[in-house]
PDB file of C-alpha atoms in Angstrom:
ATOM      1  CA  MET G  26       9.548  -2.206   8.559  1.00 60.00           C
ATOM      2  CA  PRO G  27      13.015  -0.851   7.435  1.00 64.00           C
ATOM      3  CA  TYR G  28      13.332   0.126   3.781  1.00 63.00           C
ATOM      4  CA  SER G  29      15.865  -2.815   3.298  1.00 69.00           C
ATOM      5  CA  TRP G  30      13.783  -5.070   3.534  1.00 75.00           C
ATOM      6  CA  ARG G  31      11.220  -3.884   1.513  1.00 69.00           C
ATOM      7  CA  ILE G  32      14.087  -3.938  -1.281  1.00 70.00           C
ATOM      8  CA  GLY G  33      14.671  -7.155  -0.461  1.00 76.00           C
ATOM      9  CA  ALA G  34      10.921  -8.323  -0.744  1.00 76.00           C
ATOM     10  CA  LEU G  35      10.613  -6.657  -3.981  1.00 70.00           C
ATOM     11  CA  VAL G  36      13.863  -8.611  -5.124  1.00 74.00           C
ATOM     12  CA  GLY G  37      12.093 -12.127  -3.230  1.00 80.00           C
ATOM     13  CA  LEU G  38       8.979 -11.220  -5.328  1.00 73.00           C
ATOM     14  CA  ALA G  39      10.986 -10.008  -8.446  1.00 72.00           C
ATOM     15  CA  LEU G  40      12.671 -13.308  -8.591  1.00 77.00           C
ATOM     16  CA  THR G  41       9.494 -15.384  -7.896  1.00 81.00           C
ATOM     17  CA  LEU G  42       7.412 -13.572 -11.110  1.00 72.00           C
ATOM     18  CA  VAL G  43      10.588 -14.778 -13.265  1.00 73.00           C
ATOM     19  CA  LEU G  44      10.908 -17.866 -12.080  1.00 79.00           C
ATOM     20  CA  TYR G  45       6.792 -18.284 -12.826  1.00 76.00           C
ATOM     21  CA  ASP G  46       7.474 -17.106 -15.949  1.00 72.00           C
ATOM     22  CA  ARG G  47      10.074 -19.525 -17.312  1.00 74.00           C
ATOM     23  CA  ILE G  48       8.157 -22.335 -15.843  1.00 79.00           C
ATOM     24  CA  MET G  49       4.788 -20.989 -17.645  1.00 72.00           C
ATOM     25  CA  GLY G  50       6.841 -20.129 -20.867  1.00 73.00           C
ATOM     26  CA  ARG G  51       4.869 -16.693 -21.239  1.00 70.00           C
ATOM     27  CA  ASP G  52       5.681 -14.611 -24.321  1.00 76.00           C
ATOM     28  CA  TRP G  53       7.597 -11.458 -23.935  1.00 73.00           C
ATOM     29  CA  VAL G  54       3.967  -9.003 -24.084  1.00 77.00           C
ATOM     30  CA  GLU G  55       2.495 -10.782 -21.653  1.00 77.00           C
ATOM     31  CA  ARG G  56       5.817 -10.279 -19.033  1.00 76.00           C
ATOM     32  CA  ALA G  57       5.942  -6.683 -20.484  1.00 79.00           C
ATOM     33  CA  TRP G  58       2.007  -5.984 -19.406  1.00 82.00           C
ATOM     34  CA  THR G  59       2.781  -8.029 -16.051  1.00 81.00           C
ATOM     35  CA  TYR G  60       5.964  -6.029 -15.542  1.00 82.00           C
ATOM     36  CA  GLY G  61       4.483  -2.855 -16.721  1.00 86.00           C
ATOM     37  CA  LEU G  62       1.901  -3.082 -14.055  1.00 88.00           C
ATOM     38  CA  LEU G  63       3.838  -3.734 -11.656  1.00 87.00           C
ATOM     39  CA  LEU G  64       5.893  -0.322 -12.341  1.00 87.00           C
ATOM     40  CA  VAL G  65       2.808   1.707 -12.285  1.00 91.00           C
ATOM     41  CA  SER G  66       0.826  -0.017  -9.273  1.00 92.00           C
ATOM     42  CA  GLY G  67       4.655   0.744  -7.617  1.00 91.00           C
ATOM     43  CA  GLY G  68       4.734   4.718  -9.245  1.00 92.00           C
ATOM     44  CA  LEU G  69       0.861   5.261  -7.981  1.00 94.00           C
ATOM     45  CA  GLY G  70       1.838   4.003  -4.401  1.00 94.00           C
ATOM     46  CA  ALA G  71       4.989   6.074  -4.409  1.00 93.00           C
ATOM     47  CA  ALA G  72       2.885   9.159  -5.371  1.00 95.00           C
ATOM     48  CA  TYR G  73       0.318   8.258  -2.636  1.00 95.00           C
ATOM     49  CA  GLY G  74       2.353   7.657  -0.005  1.00 95.00           C
ATOM     50  CA  ALA G  75       4.840  10.963  -0.439  1.00 95.00           C
ATOM     51  CA  THR G  76       1.812  12.934  -0.605  1.00 95.00           C
ATOM     52  CA  HIS G  77       0.504  11.090   2.308  1.00 95.00           C
ATOM     53  CA  ASN G  78       3.471  11.731   4.341  1.00 94.00           C
ATOM     54  CA  ALA G  79       3.696  15.288   3.376  1.00 94.00           C
ATOM     55  CA  ILE G  80       0.542  15.896   4.989  1.00 93.00           C
ATOM     56  CA  THR G  81       0.965  14.076   7.602  1.00 93.00           C
ATOM     57  CA  CYS G  82       4.648  15.874   8.389  1.00 90.00           C
ATOM     58  CA  ALA G  83       2.552  19.607   8.391  1.00 91.00           C
ATOM     59  CA  ILE G  84       0.141  18.075  10.932  1.00 91.00           C
ATOM     60  CA  SER G  85       2.560  16.499  13.345  1.00 87.00           C
ATOM     61  CA  PRO G  86       6.408  16.532  12.191  1.00 85.00           C
ATOM     62  CA  TYR G  87       6.831  15.084  15.837  1.00 81.00           C
ATOM     63  CA  TYR G  88       5.695  11.884  14.495  1.00 81.00           C
ATOM     64  CA  PHE G  89       8.069  11.762  12.055  1.00 83.00           C
ATOM     65  CA  ILE G  90      11.332  12.850  14.495  1.00 80.00           C
ATOM     66  CA  TRP G  91       9.902   9.663  17.135  1.00 74.00           C
ATOM     67  CA  GLY G  92       8.517   7.491  15.043  1.00 73.00           C
ATOM     68  CA  LYS G  93      10.634   7.567  12.128  1.00 75.00           C
ATOM     69  CA  GLY G  94      14.179   8.456  13.149  1.00 73.00           C
ATOM     70  CA  LEU G  95      13.699  11.999  10.834  1.00 75.00           C
ATOM     71  CA  ASP G  96      15.458  15.065  11.562  1.00 73.00           C
ATOM     72  CA  ALA G  97      13.512  18.058  12.678  1.00 70.00           C
ATOM     73  CA  GLY G  98      12.105  19.842   9.882  1.00 67.00           C
ATOM     74  CA  GLY G  99      12.216  16.895   7.363  1.00 75.00           C
ATOM     75  CA  ALA G 100       9.108  17.049   5.068  1.00 83.00           C
ATOM     76  CA  HIS G 101      11.691  16.296   2.337  1.00 84.00           C
ATOM     77  CA  GLN G 102      12.640  13.266   3.712  1.00 87.00           C
ATOM     78  CA  ALA G 103       9.285  12.245   5.119  1.00 89.00           C
ATOM     79  CA  MET G 104       8.455  12.250   1.262  1.00 91.00           C
ATOM     80  CA  ILE G 105      10.729  10.372   0.422  1.00 88.00           C
ATOM     81  CA  LEU G 106      10.362   7.866   3.212  1.00 89.00           C
ATOM     82  CA  GLY G 107       6.324   7.627   1.746  1.00 91.00           C
ATOM     83  CA  GLY G 108       7.577   7.349  -1.626  1.00 92.00           C
ATOM     84  CA  GLN G 109       9.592   4.627  -0.578  1.00 89.00           C
ATOM     85  CA  ALA G 110       7.221   2.722   1.073  1.00 89.00           C
ATOM     86  CA  GLY G 111       4.219   2.894  -1.310  1.00 92.00           C
ATOM     87  CA  PHE G 112       6.421   1.915  -4.380  1.00 90.00           C
ATOM     88  CA  ALA G 113       6.883  -1.566  -2.373  1.00 86.00           C
ATOM     89  CA  ALA G 114       3.347  -1.466  -1.071  1.00 91.00           C
ATOM     90  CA  GLY G 115       2.035  -0.399  -4.335  1.00 93.00           C
ATOM     91  CA  ALA G 116       3.618  -3.202  -6.208  1.00 89.00           C
ATOM     92  CA  ILE G 117       3.120  -5.976  -3.298  1.00 89.00           C
ATOM     93  CA  ALA G 118       0.044  -5.381  -3.738  1.00 93.00           C
ATOM     94  CA  CYS G 119      -0.781  -5.408  -7.675  1.00 92.00           C
ATOM     95  CA  ALA G 120       1.515  -8.607  -7.421  1.00 89.00           C
ATOM     96  CA  ILE G 121      -0.681 -10.281  -4.986  1.00 91.00           C
ATOM     97  CA  TRP G 122      -3.747  -8.939  -7.236  1.00 91.00           C
ATOM     98  CA  GLN G 123      -2.261 -10.477 -10.666  1.00 89.00           C
ATOM     99  CA  TYR G 124      -1.830 -13.582  -8.446  1.00 89.00           C
ATOM    100  CA  ALA G 125      -5.106 -13.919  -7.421  1.00 91.00           C
ATOM    101  CA  LEU G 126      -6.729 -12.843 -11.175  1.00 90.00           C
ATOM    102  CA  ARG G 127      -3.784 -15.256 -13.002  1.00 86.00           C
ATOM    103  CA  ARG G 128      -6.114 -17.727 -14.749  1.00 86.00           C
ATOM    104  CA  SER G 129      -7.465 -14.737 -17.142  1.00 86.00           C
ATOM    105  CA  PRO G 130      -5.357 -13.654 -19.936  1.00 86.00           C
ATOM    106  CA  VAL G 131      -2.920 -10.365 -19.033  1.00 83.00           C
ATOM    107  CA  ARG G 132      -4.903  -7.512 -20.598  1.00 86.00           C
ATOM    108  CA  ALA G 133      -7.998  -8.884 -18.969  1.00 88.00           C
ATOM    109  CA  ARG G 134      -6.325  -8.874 -15.852  1.00 88.00           C
ATOM    110  CA  ALA G 135      -5.690  -5.429 -16.383  1.00 88.00           C
ATOM    111  CA  LEU G 136      -8.568  -4.466 -17.264  1.00 90.00           C
ATOM    112  CA  LEU G 137      -9.614  -6.228 -14.129  1.00 91.00           C
ATOM    113  CA  ILE G 138      -7.187  -4.210 -11.740  1.00 91.00           C
ATOM    114  CA  ALA G 139      -7.861  -1.182 -13.374  1.00 90.00           C
ATOM    115  CA  ARG G 140     -11.425  -1.725 -12.627  1.00 92.00           C
ATOM    116  CA  PHE G 141     -11.640  -2.175  -8.697  1.00 93.00           C
ATOM    117  CA  CYS G 142      -8.236  -0.316  -7.980  1.00 90.00           C
ATOM    118  CA  TRP G 143     -10.065   2.437  -6.788  1.00 92.00           C
ATOM    119  CA  LEU G 144     -11.085   0.118  -3.718  1.00 94.00           C
ATOM    120  CA  PRO G 145      -7.978  -0.261  -1.559  1.00 94.00           C
ATOM    121  CA  ALA G 146      -7.017   3.605  -2.366  1.00 92.00           C
ATOM    122  CA  GLY G 147     -10.235   5.183  -1.988  1.00 95.00           C
ATOM    123  CA  LEU G 148     -10.803   2.817   1.844  1.00 96.00           C
ATOM    124  CA  ALA G 149      -7.228   4.233   2.784  1.00 94.00           C
ATOM    125  CA  ILE G 150      -8.521   7.908   2.301  1.00 95.00           C
ATOM    126  CA  VAL G 151     -11.856   7.162   4.036  1.00 96.00           C
ATOM    127  CA  LEU G 152     -10.302   5.410   6.762  1.00 95.00           C
ATOM    128  CA  ALA G 153      -7.124   7.499   7.294  1.00 94.00           C
ATOM    129  CA  SER G 154      -9.937  10.782   7.116  1.00 93.00           C
ATOM    130  CA  PHE G 155     -12.027   9.027   9.865  1.00 93.00           C
ATOM    131  CA  LEU G 156      -9.951   7.294  12.360  1.00 90.00           C
ATOM    132  CA  PRO G 157      -8.343  10.119  13.702  1.00 88.00           C
ATOM    133  CA  VAL G 158     -11.634  12.170  14.008  1.00 87.00           C
ATOM    134  CA  VAL G 159     -13.031   9.473  15.842  1.00 86.00           C
ATOM    135  CA  PHE G 160     -10.395   8.156  18.135  1.00 80.00           C
ATOM    136  CA  THR G 161      -7.623  10.769  18.274  1.00 71.00           C
ATOM    137  CA  GLY G 162      -8.447  11.067  22.207  1.00 71.00           C
ATOM    138  CA  LEU G 163      -7.888   7.225  22.594  1.00 73.00           C
ATOM    139  CA  ASP G 164      -4.622   5.866  22.713  1.00 70.00           C
ATOM    140  CA  PRO G 165      -4.943   1.934  22.994  1.00 71.00           C
ATOM    141  CA  LEU G 166      -1.046   1.375  22.543  1.00 68.00           C
ATOM    142  CA  GLY G 167      -0.160   4.225  25.203  1.00 67.00           C
ATOM    143  CA  LEU G 168       1.963   6.475  23.076  1.00 67.00           C
ATOM    144  CA  GLY G 169       1.463   9.079  25.378  1.00 66.00           C
ATOM    145  CA  VAL G 170       3.340   7.645  28.133  1.00 65.00           C
ATOM    146  CA  GLU G 171       6.166   6.481  26.134  1.00 68.00           C
ATOM    147  CA  LEU G 172       5.997  10.254  24.292  1.00 66.00           C
ATOM    148  CA  ALA G 173       5.863  12.098  27.561  1.00 66.00           C
ATOM    149  CA  GLU G 174       9.605  10.854  28.666  1.00 69.00           C
ATOM    150  CA  GLY G 175      10.305  11.289  24.674  1.00 68.00           C
ATOM    151  CA  PRO G 176      11.622  14.430  22.427  1.00 68.00           C
ATOM    152  CA  VAL G 177       7.301  15.308  22.241  1.00 69.00           C
ATOM    153  CA  PRO G 178       6.527  18.315  24.251  1.00 71.00           C
ATOM    154  CA  GLU G 179       2.663  17.609  25.234  1.00 72.00           C
ATOM    155  CA  SER G 180       1.253  20.260  23.327  1.00 73.00           C
ATOM    156  CA  ALA G 181       1.757  18.402  20.372  1.00 73.00           C
ATOM    157  CA  MET G 182       0.679  15.100  21.996  1.00 78.00           C
ATOM    158  CA  LEU G 183      -2.473  15.033  20.135  1.00 80.00           C
ATOM    159  CA  GLN G 184      -1.433  16.154  16.878  1.00 84.00           C
ATOM    160  CA  VAL G 185       1.143  12.958  17.008  1.00 81.00           C
ATOM    161  CA  LEU G 186      -1.641  10.528  18.027  1.00 84.00           C
ATOM    162  CA  ALA G 187      -4.025  12.011  14.990  1.00 87.00           C
ATOM    163  CA  VAL G 188      -1.356  10.985  12.752  1.00 88.00           C
ATOM    164  CA  TRP G 189      -0.528   8.046  14.292  1.00 86.00           C
ATOM    165  CA  TRP G 190      -4.474   6.974  13.406  1.00 90.00           C
ATOM    166  CA  ILE G 191      -4.195   8.474   9.682  1.00 93.00           C
ATOM    167  CA  HIS G 192      -1.260   6.077   9.404  1.00 92.00           C
ATOM    168  CA  ALA G 193      -3.527   3.169  10.835  1.00 91.00           C
ATOM    169  CA  GLY G 194      -6.812   4.137   8.679  1.00 94.00           C
ATOM    170  CA  THR G 195      -4.767   4.234   5.441  1.00 95.00           C
ATOM    171  CA  TYR G 196      -2.667   0.991   5.938  1.00 94.00           C
ATOM    172  CA  SER G 197      -5.896  -1.101   7.216  1.00 95.00           C
ATOM    173  CA  GLY G 198      -7.928   0.886   4.908  1.00 96.00           C
ATOM    174  CA  ALA G 199      -5.523  -0.257   1.781  1.00 95.00           C
ATOM    175  CA  VAL G 200      -5.761  -3.848   3.095  1.00 96.00           C
ATOM    176  CA  ILE G 201      -9.275  -3.920   3.283  1.00 96.00           C
ATOM    177  CA  GLY G 202      -9.661  -2.135   0.120  1.00 96.00           C
ATOM    178  CA  LEU G 203      -7.119  -4.717  -1.303  1.00 95.00           C
ATOM    179  CA  VAL G 204      -9.203  -8.160  -0.033  1.00 96.00           C
ATOM    180  CA  ALA G 205     -12.562  -6.629  -1.199  1.00 96.00           C
ATOM    181  CA  GLY G 206     -11.231  -5.168  -4.863  1.00 94.00           C
ATOM    182  CA  ILE G 207      -9.561  -8.718  -5.261  1.00 95.00           C
ATOM    183  CA  ALA G 208     -12.931 -10.710  -4.555  1.00 94.00           C
ATOM    184  CA  LEU G 209     -15.008  -8.383  -6.540  1.00 94.00           C
ATOM    185  CA  ALA G 210     -12.271  -8.869  -9.334  1.00 93.00           C
ATOM    186  CA  ARG G 211     -12.691 -12.129  -8.873  1.00 92.00           C
ATOM    187  CA  ARG G 212     -16.179 -12.613  -9.417  1.00 92.00           C
ATOM    188  CA  ALA G 213     -16.114 -10.553 -12.313  1.00 90.00           C
ATOM    189  CA  GLN G 214     -13.417 -13.267 -13.311  1.00 86.00           C
ATOM    190  CA  SER G 215     -15.764 -15.693 -12.759  1.00 85.00           C
ATOM    191  CA  LYS G 216     -18.861 -14.062 -14.725  1.00 80.00           C
ATOM    192  CA  GLN G 217     -16.374 -13.694 -18.002  1.00 72.00           C
ATOM    193  CA  CYS G 218     -15.392 -17.381 -18.076  1.00 64.00           C
ATOM    194  CA  THR G 219     -18.638 -18.534 -17.357  1.00 59.00           C
ATOM    195  CA  PRO G 220     -20.202 -19.504 -20.611  1.00 55.00           C
ATOM    196  CA  THR G 221     -23.984 -18.188 -20.992  1.00 50.00           C
TER     197      THR G 221
END
């Protein structure tokens, strides 16, 4: 997804939240907590994305040359790209999480998110580590054929596929972890709200 679309998605999300705040008549403390959570989540996502791309660029710079259109030797560019994508992903994931827990007061919501936020990050790391080990030889999208005709030498093909699987593991792990984290947080939220 082009970076301009990510910025557009974040602007749309922010405008939606502002409209929601106006309709709900929330006070400034609650808004500060809500937007603060978005910024912190975006920052954590940016740190993860930059680190992720620094590591994967060291494994295969050709992945970023071919797949992302970056210049050769563009580890710094890869880190910036990862930071941008990570910030957007972190902020959007936090917004979805906050919406799912909207019935809780904002501080309780923040505690629930903090309690379960390890799930998206943890599963992203686990699947990013697991998938390339198990599936590196597999080429389900036929990338090898396309890469053979492009700028990737045959000797670097396995590394490109490994980095592709690392990215696939990161994305799928983050999404699965987000869904699981929201489900567990909502269950904990319902227990908090249930009278004993």
